[in-house]
Amino acid sequence: MKNKLIIILIILIVSFLTTTIQAENLKIHFIDVGQGDSILIQLPTQETMLIDAGPNDSGPTVASYLRNLEINKIDYLLGTHPHADHIGGLDYIINNFKMGRIYMPNVTHTTNTFRDVLLAVKNKNKKIKGATAGLEIVSQPELNLKVSLLSPEGKDYESLNNYSLVTKINFQDTSFLLTGDIEKKVEYDLINSHVPLEADLLQIPHHGSNSSSSNLFLYKVKPKYGVISVGQDNPFNHPSSQIISRLEKHGINIYRTDQQNTIIATSDGQKISFNTSANSKNKKIRTNNQTGVKISRVSLSDELVEITNTSQQEVDISNWKLVSVKGKQTFTFPKNTTLAKGESIFIVSGRGKEAGPQTIVWTGRYIWNNNGDTAKLYNQEQKLISKY
Ligand SMILES: [Zn+2]
């Protein structure tokens, strides 16, 4: 009897410990809503915060994302600013979920989208709290957790974008800066106000537009990770290629919802991990079938294959595959293999072959069938690029 009690007690303690361990994580989901923003934050307190809900048609998308996580209440709802790509889906969320507090900046707009949000709030018997810099939304010193607003100061900004709520999250040793659509004006205001801007993760402001992400701002925030919430082939050409190369110069690992879909950053208090790997420089080129890379020569008797980049850009061929169809062999290009424009690389096999600057030795064995063989080149998505 005594033993049984002890066993039950141990089970209880273990399950209590595991639930508290799970509860300690902070999770930030940058939900893929196309061109717009929607950020779900699962706090270590088990509470939920939703910042924006994307454009009008993405309300149901965000709602089903929340339901899949068994979320039925939003404890803190933030609308960063009254543009439709941010608050469009909010009315749907307000109508369909239990609501805690609702925050928006002290600015109005004349659109139907904005009116719909006000109406949904009213129908829910809720009030919008006008939010400005300095507001502490969550403060849990015992968890070392704080969510506060750094902007807006509430000035007369010319651009509605500059009213965006800027949210800073500190959780133990990790920090996050979520920026809405602020432009350089506010970036400089923030720098001049001497608030602590440094953050491990920065939501790149305004969908990566060159209205924002000034060098000085990036220097002050010093993020390791940058997340861009942006739609594929959007009419604004977001993100700007100038900004992408600026982020790369600052050594920021870039995550993009147009290329990696929903991005989830998880903090255990010490480090941040992601559900997907960072975007690499040449991803666009690599996924494109029209790479301009061709098998330009196959010499079966010499056991030599020449691959040439006929395009005007460098192409990353890491993890591409060269297949000898008859010989039934596959060669995988090593990591960090790139071909400059116009450059060729030779893949050789057979006894006594030597590697050189542009020559890779496949194997000391003979690969190609001398009675006739076909060479095929596949990119890392296993798409056929060239055949010889
Ligand atoms: Zn926007």
mmCIF file of N, CA and C in Angstrom, residues 98 128 201 216 228 241 257 279-280 324 361 364 383:
data_model
loop_
_atom_site.group_PDB
_atom_site.id
_atom_site.type_symbol
_atom_site.label_atom_id
_atom_site.label_comp_id
_atom_site.label_asym_id
_atom_site.label_seq_id
_atom_site.Cartn_x
_atom_site.Cartn_y
_atom_site.Cartn_z
ATOM 1 N N LYS A 98 -12.613 34.157 -27.907
ATOM 2 C CA LYS A 98 -12.744 34.906 -26.665
ATOM 3 C C LYS A 98 -11.629 35.939 -26.640
ATOM 4 N N ILE A 128 -11.209 49.363 -27.074
ATOM 5 C CA ILE A 128 -9.814 49.380 -27.512
ATOM 6 C C ILE A 128 -9.027 50.285 -26.575
ATOM 7 N N LEU A 201 16.161 38.744 -32.241
ATOM 8 C CA LEU A 201 15.353 38.593 -33.450
ATOM 9 C C LEU A 201 14.652 39.910 -33.748
ATOM 10 N N LEU A 216 21.824 52.404 -39.447
ATOM 11 C CA LEU A 216 22.020 52.729 -38.034
ATOM 12 C C LEU A 216 21.065 51.922 -37.149
ATOM 13 N N ILE A 228 11.067 38.343 -42.240
ATOM 14 C CA ILE A 228 10.317 39.222 -43.133
ATOM 15 C C ILE A 228 8.973 38.572 -43.433
ATOM 16 N N SER A 241 15.551 44.382 -52.784
ATOM 17 C CA SER A 241 16.817 43.631 -52.888
ATOM 18 C C SER A 241 17.945 44.400 -52.188
ATOM 19 N N THR A 257 8.499 34.678 -44.969
ATOM 20 C CA THR A 257 7.267 33.883 -45.066
ATOM 21 C C THR A 257 6.900 33.571 -46.518
ATOM 22 N N ASN A 279 17.032 31.344 -44.717
ATOM 23 C CA ASN A 279 17.085 31.499 -46.152
ATOM 24 C C ASN A 279 18.534 31.667 -46.575
ATOM 25 N N SER A 280 18.946 30.956 -47.651
ATOM 26 C CA SER A 280 20.317 31.169 -48.108
ATOM 27 C C SER A 280 20.297 32.052 -49.343
ATOM 28 N N SER A 324 24.552 8.947 -63.676
ATOM 29 C CA SER A 324 24.849 8.152 -64.873
ATOM 30 C C SER A 324 23.700 7.148 -65.001
ATOM 31 N N VAL A 361 36.965 14.847 -58.169
ATOM 32 C CA VAL A 361 37.049 13.417 -58.437
ATOM 33 C C VAL A 361 35.823 12.743 -57.830
ATOM 34 N N GLY A 364 37.400 6.575 -57.686
ATOM 35 C CA GLY A 364 38.478 5.896 -58.410
ATOM 36 C C GLY A 364 37.959 4.779 -59.312
ATOM 37 N N LYS A 383 14.816 18.486 -59.288
ATOM 38 C CA LYS A 383 14.270 18.826 -60.607
ATOM 39 C C LYS A 383 15.367 18.641 -61.650
#
